[in-house]
mmCIF file of C-alpha atoms and ligand atoms in Angstrom:
data_model
loop_
_atom_site.group_PDB
_atom_site.id
_atom_site.type_symbol
_atom_site.label_atom_id
_atom_site.label_comp_id
_atom_site.label_asym_id
_atom_site.label_seq_id
_atom_site.Cartn_x
_atom_site.Cartn_y
_atom_site.Cartn_z
ATOM 1 C CA MET L 1 -17.197 5.916 26.274
ATOM 2 C CA THR L 2 -19.807 4.117 27.156
ATOM 3 C CA SER L 3 -20.674 0.661 28.412
ATOM 4 C CA LEU L 4 -20.406 -2.864 26.620
ATOM 5 C CA GLY L 5 -23.516 -4.142 26.465
ATOM 6 C CA LYS L 6 -22.979 -7.670 27.147
ATOM 7 C CA ASP L 7 -26.527 -8.714 26.188
ATOM 8 C CA VAL L 8 -25.895 -8.229 22.008
ATOM 9 C CA PRO L 9 -24.475 -10.934 19.758
ATOM 10 C CA ILE L 10 -21.157 -8.997 19.091
ATOM 11 C CA PRO L 11 -18.619 -9.717 20.689
ATOM 12 C CA LEU L 12 -17.003 -8.167 23.314
ATOM 13 C CA TYR L 13 -13.312 -7.487 21.718
ATOM 14 C CA TYR L 14 -15.714 -5.743 18.976
ATOM 15 C CA GLN L 15 -17.651 -3.069 20.543
ATOM 16 C CA ILE L 16 -14.907 -1.706 22.017
ATOM 17 C CA LYS L 17 -13.218 -1.760 18.946
ATOM 18 C CA ALA L 18 -15.725 0.252 17.321
ATOM 19 C CA ARG L 19 -16.263 2.880 20.568
ATOM 20 C CA LEU L 20 -12.580 3.014 20.180
ATOM 21 C CA LEU L 21 -12.592 3.432 15.990
ATOM 22 C CA GLU L 22 -14.818 6.257 17.426
ATOM 23 C CA SER L 23 -12.868 7.972 18.829
ATOM 24 C CA ILE L 24 -10.226 8.114 16.622
ATOM 25 C CA GLU L 25 -13.070 8.585 13.476
ATOM 26 C CA ASN L 26 -14.337 11.600 15.695
ATOM 27 C CA GLY L 27 -11.120 12.487 16.761
ATOM 28 C CA GLN L 28 -11.481 12.459 19.885
ATOM 29 C CA LEU L 29 -8.368 10.730 19.674
ATOM 30 C CA LYS L 30 -5.979 12.470 17.730
ATOM 31 C CA PRO L 31 -2.708 11.025 15.720
ATOM 32 C CA GLY L 32 0.193 10.328 18.567
ATOM 33 C CA ASP L 33 -2.271 10.845 21.080
ATOM 34 C CA ARG L 34 -1.817 8.214 23.547
ATOM 35 C CA VAL L 35 -4.850 5.172 24.166
ATOM 36 C CA LEU L 36 -6.186 2.933 26.986
ATOM 37 C CA SER L 37 -3.754 0.363 28.076
ATOM 38 C CA GLU L 38 -5.070 -3.391 28.012
ATOM 39 C CA ARG L 39 -5.567 -2.805 31.629
ATOM 40 C CA GLU L 40 -7.121 0.558 32.266
ATOM 41 C CA LEU L 41 -9.863 -1.646 28.848
ATOM 42 C CA THR L 42 -10.340 -4.086 31.619
ATOM 43 C CA THR L 43 -10.730 -1.628 34.164
ATOM 44 C CA GLN L 44 -13.151 1.013 32.373
ATOM 45 C CA PHE L 45 -15.007 -2.301 30.356
ATOM 46 C CA GLY L 46 -14.877 -4.823 32.732
ATOM 47 C CA VAL L 47 -13.145 -7.693 30.420
ATOM 48 C CA SER L 48 -10.577 -9.884 30.645
ATOM 49 C CA ARG L 49 -7.413 -8.850 28.973
ATOM 50 C CA MET L 50 -7.799 -10.663 26.678
ATOM 51 C CA THR L 51 -10.461 -9.053 25.619
ATOM 52 C CA ALA L 52 -8.486 -5.964 25.292
ATOM 53 C CA ARG L 53 -5.341 -7.130 23.544
ATOM 54 C CA GLN L 54 -7.713 -9.020 20.693
ATOM 55 C CA ALA L 55 -9.397 -4.877 20.381
ATOM 56 C CA LEU L 56 -5.466 -3.376 20.726
ATOM 57 C CA THR L 57 -4.196 -5.840 18.162
ATOM 58 C CA GLU L 58 -6.557 -5.467 15.986
ATOM 59 C CA LEU L 59 -6.655 -2.006 15.529
ATOM 60 C CA GLU L 60 -2.693 -1.985 14.930
ATOM 61 C CA SER L 61 -2.064 -4.701 12.362
ATOM 62 C CA GLN L 62 -5.491 -2.750 10.572
ATOM 63 C CA GLY L 63 -3.186 0.709 10.774
ATOM 64 C CA TYR L 64 -5.127 2.819 13.293
ATOM 65 C CA LEU L 65 -2.196 1.923 15.911
ATOM 66 C CA TYR L 66 0.767 1.250 16.443
ATOM 67 C CA ARG L 67 2.803 0.649 20.241
ATOM 68 C CA VAL L 68 5.947 1.517 21.483
ATOM 69 C CA GLN L 69 7.566 -0.477 23.878
ATOM 70 C CA GLY L 70 6.918 -0.182 26.988
ATOM 71 C CA LYS L 71 5.513 3.644 26.521
ATOM 72 C CA GLY L 72 1.396 1.739 25.397
ATOM 73 C CA THR L 73 0.101 2.260 22.637
ATOM 74 C CA PHE L 74 -0.822 5.483 20.188
ATOM 75 C CA VAL L 75 -2.640 6.109 17.481
ATOM 76 C CA ALA L 76 -1.036 6.447 13.858
ATOM 77 C CA THR L 77 -1.214 9.426 11.447
ATOM 78 C CA PRO L 78 -4.183 8.519 9.090
ATOM 79 C CA LYS L 79 -4.036 5.878 5.853
ATOM 80 C CA ILE L 80 -2.743 7.527 2.416
ATOM 81 C CA GLU L 81 -5.636 8.452 0.553
ATOM 82 C CA GLN L 82 -4.889 7.331 -2.958
ATOM 83 C CA PRO L 83 -7.333 7.901 -6.302
ATOM 84 C CA LEU L 84 -7.680 5.535 -8.605
ATOM 85 C CA ALA L 85 -8.395 6.949 -11.407
ATOM 86 C CA GLY L 86 -5.075 8.865 -12.306
ATOM 87 C CA LEU L 87 -2.290 7.087 -13.838
ATOM 88 C CA THR L 88 0.078 8.647 -11.958
ATOM 89 C CA SER L 89 3.826 7.237 -10.137
ATOM 90 C CA PHE L 90 4.548 6.576 -7.091
ATOM 91 C CA THR L 91 7.207 10.353 -6.554
ATOM 92 C CA GLU L 92 4.185 12.082 -7.980
ATOM 93 C CA ASP L 93 1.727 10.279 -5.734
ATOM 94 C CA MET L 94 3.810 11.300 -2.723
ATOM 95 C CA ARG L 95 4.875 15.012 -4.206
ATOM 96 C CA ARG L 96 1.463 16.045 -3.879
ATOM 97 C CA ARG L 97 1.100 14.695 -0.432
ATOM 98 C CA GLY L 98 4.199 16.855 0.084
ATOM 99 C CA LEU L 99 6.330 13.011 1.789
ATOM 100 C CA GLU L 100 9.268 12.824 -0.257
ATOM 101 C CA PRO L 101 9.406 9.818 -2.199
ATOM 102 C CA GLY L 102 12.343 7.527 -2.458
ATOM 103 C CA ALA L 103 13.336 4.120 -4.049
ATOM 104 C CA LYS L 104 15.696 1.716 -2.973
ATOM 105 C CA VAL L 105 16.922 -0.746 -5.712
ATOM 106 C CA LEU L 106 16.543 -4.162 -4.344
ATOM 107 C CA ALA L 107 17.209 -6.896 -7.536
ATOM 108 C CA ALA L 108 17.693 -4.019 -11.272
ATOM 109 C CA GLU L 109 18.673 -7.020 -14.214
ATOM 110 C CA GLU L 110 17.954 -8.538 -17.151
ATOM 111 C CA VAL L 111 16.132 -11.549 -17.130
ATOM 112 C CA ALA L 112 13.540 -13.962 -19.696
ATOM 113 C CA ALA L 113 10.140 -12.884 -20.088
ATOM 114 C CA GLY L 114 8.813 -16.121 -18.818
ATOM 115 C CA ARG L 115 5.108 -16.914 -19.043
ATOM 116 C CA LYS L 116 2.906 -13.993 -17.146
ATOM 117 C CA VAL L 117 5.342 -11.172 -17.964
ATOM 118 C CA ALA L 118 5.263 -12.426 -21.626
ATOM 119 C CA ARG L 119 1.139 -12.101 -22.147
ATOM 120 C CA ALA L 120 1.409 -8.625 -19.983
ATOM 121 C CA LEU L 121 3.520 -7.275 -22.176
ATOM 122 C CA GLY L 122 2.965 -8.868 -25.339
ATOM 123 C CA CYS L 123 6.261 -10.798 -25.717
ATOM 124 C CA GLY L 124 7.526 -14.335 -26.654
ATOM 125 C CA GLU L 125 8.391 -15.948 -22.835
ATOM 126 C CA THR L 126 12.107 -15.848 -23.844
ATOM 127 C CA ALA L 127 12.210 -12.383 -24.887
ATOM 128 C CA PRO L 128 14.870 -10.381 -22.685
ATOM 129 C CA VAL L 129 13.231 -7.338 -20.190
ATOM 130 C CA VAL L 130 14.529 -5.707 -17.515
ATOM 131 C CA ARG L 131 13.022 -6.054 -14.294
ATOM 132 C CA LEU L 132 13.391 -3.836 -11.436
ATOM 133 C CA GLU L 133 12.501 -4.937 -7.927
ATOM 134 C CA ARG L 134 12.362 -1.441 -5.838
ATOM 135 C CA LEU L 135 11.494 -1.082 -2.384
ATOM 136 C CA ARG L 136 9.472 2.295 -2.949
ATOM 137 C CA LEU L 137 9.473 4.367 0.516
ATOM 138 C CA ALA L 138 8.132 8.100 1.415
ATOM 139 C CA GLY L 139 10.038 10.022 4.375
ATOM 140 C CA GLY L 140 12.401 6.943 4.877
ATOM 141 C CA ASP L 141 9.365 5.151 5.383
ATOM 142 C CA PRO L 142 9.095 1.557 2.910
ATOM 143 C CA MET L 143 5.299 2.399 1.299
ATOM 144 C CA ALA L 144 5.479 -0.568 -1.290
ATOM 145 C CA LEU L 145 7.689 -3.781 -2.788
ATOM 146 C CA GLU L 146 7.494 -2.543 -6.841
ATOM 147 C CA ILE L 147 8.602 -5.504 -9.246
ATOM 148 C CA SER L 148 8.578 -3.765 -12.431
ATOM 149 C CA HIS L 149 8.967 -5.024 -16.079
ATOM 150 C CA VAL L 150 9.759 -3.381 -19.356
ATOM 151 C CA PRO L 151 10.837 -4.797 -22.620
ATOM 152 C CA ALA L 152 14.484 -4.701 -22.486
ATOM 153 C CA SER L 153 14.122 -3.190 -26.186
ATOM 154 C CA VAL L 154 12.859 -0.334 -25.729
ATOM 155 C CA VAL L 155 15.222 0.959 -22.990
ATOM 156 C CA PRO L 156 18.396 0.196 -24.697
ATOM 157 C CA GLY L 157 20.688 1.118 -21.783
ATOM 158 C CA LEU L 158 18.825 1.526 -18.836
ATOM 159 C CA LEU L 159 20.629 -0.671 -15.894
ATOM 160 C CA GLU L 160 23.977 1.107 -17.541
ATOM 161 C CA ARG L 161 22.819 4.647 -15.744
ATOM 162 C CA GLY L 162 22.635 3.883 -12.247
ATOM 163 C CA PRO L 163 19.912 3.093 -9.970
ATOM 164 C CA VAL L 164 17.018 3.637 -10.344
ATOM 165 C CA VAL L 165 16.830 6.114 -7.014
ATOM 166 C CA HIS L 166 14.358 8.806 -8.423
ATOM 167 C CA SER L 167 11.190 7.574 -10.687
ATOM 168 C CA LEU L 168 11.430 5.315 -13.490
ATOM 169 C CA TYR L 169 8.528 7.639 -15.214
ATOM 170 C CA ARG L 170 10.537 10.766 -15.333
ATOM 171 C CA ILE L 171 13.156 8.379 -17.182
ATOM 172 C CA LEU L 172 10.776 6.507 -19.171
ATOM 173 C CA GLU L 173 9.694 10.192 -21.184
ATOM 174 C CA THR L 174 13.110 12.112 -20.741
ATOM 175 C CA GLU L 175 15.175 9.513 -21.484
ATOM 176 C CA PHE L 176 13.914 6.909 -24.039
ATOM 177 C CA GLY L 177 10.563 9.293 -25.022
ATOM 178 C CA ILE L 178 8.354 7.722 -23.245
ATOM 179 C CA ARG L 179 4.700 8.637 -22.452
ATOM 180 C CA LEU L 180 2.343 6.276 -20.778
ATOM 181 C CA VAL L 181 -1.006 7.126 -21.355
ATOM 182 C CA ARG L 182 -3.268 4.814 -20.695
ATOM 183 C CA ALA L 183 -3.538 1.010 -17.734
ATOM 184 C CA ILE L 184 -5.030 -1.900 -17.066
ATOM 185 C CA GLN L 185 -4.903 -2.201 -13.117
ATOM 186 C CA SER L 186 -6.409 -4.825 -11.033
ATOM 187 C CA LEU L 187 -6.480 -4.573 -6.805
ATOM 188 C CA GLU L 188 -6.557 -7.742 -4.552
ATOM 189 C CA ALA L 189 -5.678 -7.671 -0.803
ATOM 190 C CA VAL L 190 -3.319 -10.274 0.060
ATOM 191 C CA PRO L 191 -0.796 -11.804 3.686
ATOM 192 C CA ALA L 192 2.774 -10.588 3.233
ATOM 193 C CA ASN L 193 4.828 -13.174 3.511
ATOM 194 C CA ALA L 194 7.886 -13.303 5.711
ATOM 195 C CA TYR L 195 10.448 -11.264 3.185
ATOM 196 C CA GLU L 196 7.328 -8.745 2.249
ATOM 197 C CA ALA L 197 6.663 -8.247 6.052
ATOM 198 C CA GLU L 198 10.645 -7.608 6.299
ATOM 199 C CA MET L 199 11.066 -5.766 4.061
ATOM 200 C CA LEU L 200 6.948 -3.268 4.526
ATOM 201 C CA HIS L 201 8.347 -3.473 7.899
ATOM 202 C CA VAL L 202 4.728 -4.819 8.863
ATOM 203 C CA ARG L 203 4.476 -8.239 11.163
ATOM 204 C CA GLU L 204 3.447 -11.647 8.418
ATOM 205 C CA GLY L 205 0.536 -11.965 7.700
ATOM 206 C CA THR L 206 -0.805 -8.111 7.194
ATOM 207 C CA PRO L 207 -2.898 -7.743 4.539
ATOM 208 C CA LEU L 208 -1.006 -5.904 1.683
ATOM 209 C CA LEU L 209 -2.870 -4.884 -1.483
ATOM 210 C CA LEU L 210 -1.447 -5.844 -4.589
ATOM 211 C CA LEU L 211 -1.846 -3.431 -8.034
ATOM 212 C CA GLU L 212 -0.813 -5.478 -10.815
ATOM 213 C CA ARG L 213 -1.351 -3.104 -13.906
ATOM 214 C CA ILE L 214 -0.002 -3.197 -17.840
ATOM 215 C CA SER L 215 0.755 -0.310 -19.044
ATOM 216 C CA ARG L 216 1.143 1.802 -22.472
ATOM 217 C CA ASP L 217 2.118 4.166 -24.672
ATOM 218 C CA SER L 218 0.938 6.301 -27.337
ATOM 219 C CA GLN L 219 0.882 3.504 -29.544
ATOM 220 C CA GLU L 220 -0.465 0.957 -27.862
ATOM 221 C CA ARG L 221 2.634 -0.537 -27.118
ATOM 222 C CA PRO L 222 2.998 -2.621 -23.534
ATOM 223 C CA ILE L 223 5.586 -0.228 -21.879
ATOM 224 C CA GLU L 224 4.987 -1.604 -17.899
ATOM 225 C CA PHE L 225 3.535 -4.477 -16.055
ATOM 226 C CA VAL L 226 4.230 -4.788 -12.636
ATOM 227 C CA ARG L 227 3.438 -5.578 -9.260
ATOM 228 C CA SER L 228 3.847 -3.201 -6.375
ATOM 229 C CA LEU L 229 2.322 -4.597 -2.738
ATOM 230 C CA TYR L 230 1.009 -1.512 -0.359
ATOM 231 C CA ARG L 231 0.986 -1.353 2.878
ATOM 232 C CA GLY L 232 -2.723 -1.942 3.796
ATOM 233 C CA ASP L 233 -2.008 -0.143 7.588
ATOM 234 C CA ARG L 234 -0.882 3.275 5.373
ATOM 235 C CA TYR L 235 -2.769 2.814 2.385
ATOM 236 C CA ARG L 236 -6.896 3.231 1.236
ATOM 237 C CA PHE L 237 -8.250 2.866 -2.044
ATOM 238 C CA THR L 238 -10.577 5.631 -3.497
ATOM 239 C CA THR L 239 -12.555 5.200 -6.780
ATOM 240 C CA GLU L 240 -15.601 7.293 -8.624
ATOM 241 C CA LEU L 241 -18.197 6.183 -9.717
ATOM 242 C CA ILE L 242 -20.203 7.366 -11.766
ATOM 243 C CA ARG L 243 -23.993 5.894 -12.596
ATOM 244 C CA ARG L 244 -25.028 6.054 -16.120
ATOM 245 C CA GLU L 245 -28.031 7.138 -17.645
ATOM 246 C CA ASP L 246 -28.658 4.090 -19.378
ATOM 247 C CA ALA L 247 -28.259 2.463 -16.064
ATOM 248 C CA PRO L 248 -31.131 -0.025 -15.656
HETATM 249 C C1 16G Y 1 3.626 3.576 -9.739
HETATM 250 C C2 16G Y 1 3.004 2.769 -10.148
HETATM 251 C C3 16G Y 1 4.829 1.692 -10.913
HETATM 252 C C4 16G Y 1 5.208 3.281 -11.243
HETATM 253 C C5 16G Y 1 5.958 3.880 -10.787
HETATM 254 C C6 16G Y 1 6.227 5.067 -10.985
HETATM 255 C C7 16G Y 1 0.446 1.467 -9.355
HETATM 256 C C8 16G Y 1 0.624 -0.069 -9.298
HETATM 257 N N1 16G Y 1 2.764 1.331 -9.631
HETATM 258 O O1 16G Y 1 3.893 2.666 -8.702
HETATM 259 O O2 16G Y 1 3.956 0.848 -12.211
HETATM 260 O O3 16G Y 1 6.354 1.904 -11.707
HETATM 261 O O4 16G Y 1 4.445 4.151 -10.140
HETATM 262 O O5 16G Y 1 7.110 5.519 -10.043
HETATM 263 O O6 16G Y 1 0.335 2.204 -9.660
HETATM 264 P P1 16G Y 1 8.621 6.319 -9.865
HETATM 265 O O7 16G Y 1 8.363 7.205 -12.037
HETATM 266 O O8 16G Y 1 8.546 7.199 -8.640
HETATM 267 O O9 16G Y 1 8.963 5.448 -10.718
#
């Protein structure tokens, strides 16, 4: 790696970070490869230990590197690229990537909708809804924390049929004849709180991607309101943008 520019207004740690990132992105450093340690970076670039540490810590919290106690810092597997175009289920998304989907049910209960859910589902605030909180797994690793709300009236008996450890969308289709056809979804960044961090195996404060989705069936009925927190260090969402013919 070339030496750092000491006369440029770019912090040294940031320059080291950029060098490492470049090596990862152009394939010189591959998933599983060990990267230079703090001490090695210090010698190579003539920077302080703190500067070297900051570069590694940021790359780690952004999901490019991971540390193994006593062994060193290694290049992580690339993030999961998730197109935002189709209305797909978690199970379908993971299978398409050859990963084994899973779910750990953290809560499954019938509750009153409350203001936010009522607004999303177009029901009364006291209307009963099924609240399903699940940790979604891919190959056993936690990927997202999902809280779904479905009007109890459209899924009678859902809670009695056992924990929803497989696909909710499949159950909706096969057991309740509900096919989701359309959804409105928003995406924003939020820091992981202590509980979310523990569940998702990230540090508190790590950026998560919060997706909120309201899905409807062919009769335009709102069926599901979900808040999904995806690991920002494992996911990258992509969209296709098409320039309209009449764009100014
Ligand atoms: C996706 C959906 C979630 C849905 C789940 C069903 C988002 C943000 N979340 O994760 O709304 O409940 O798929 O997956 O898109 P399943 O059929 O595997 O249970």
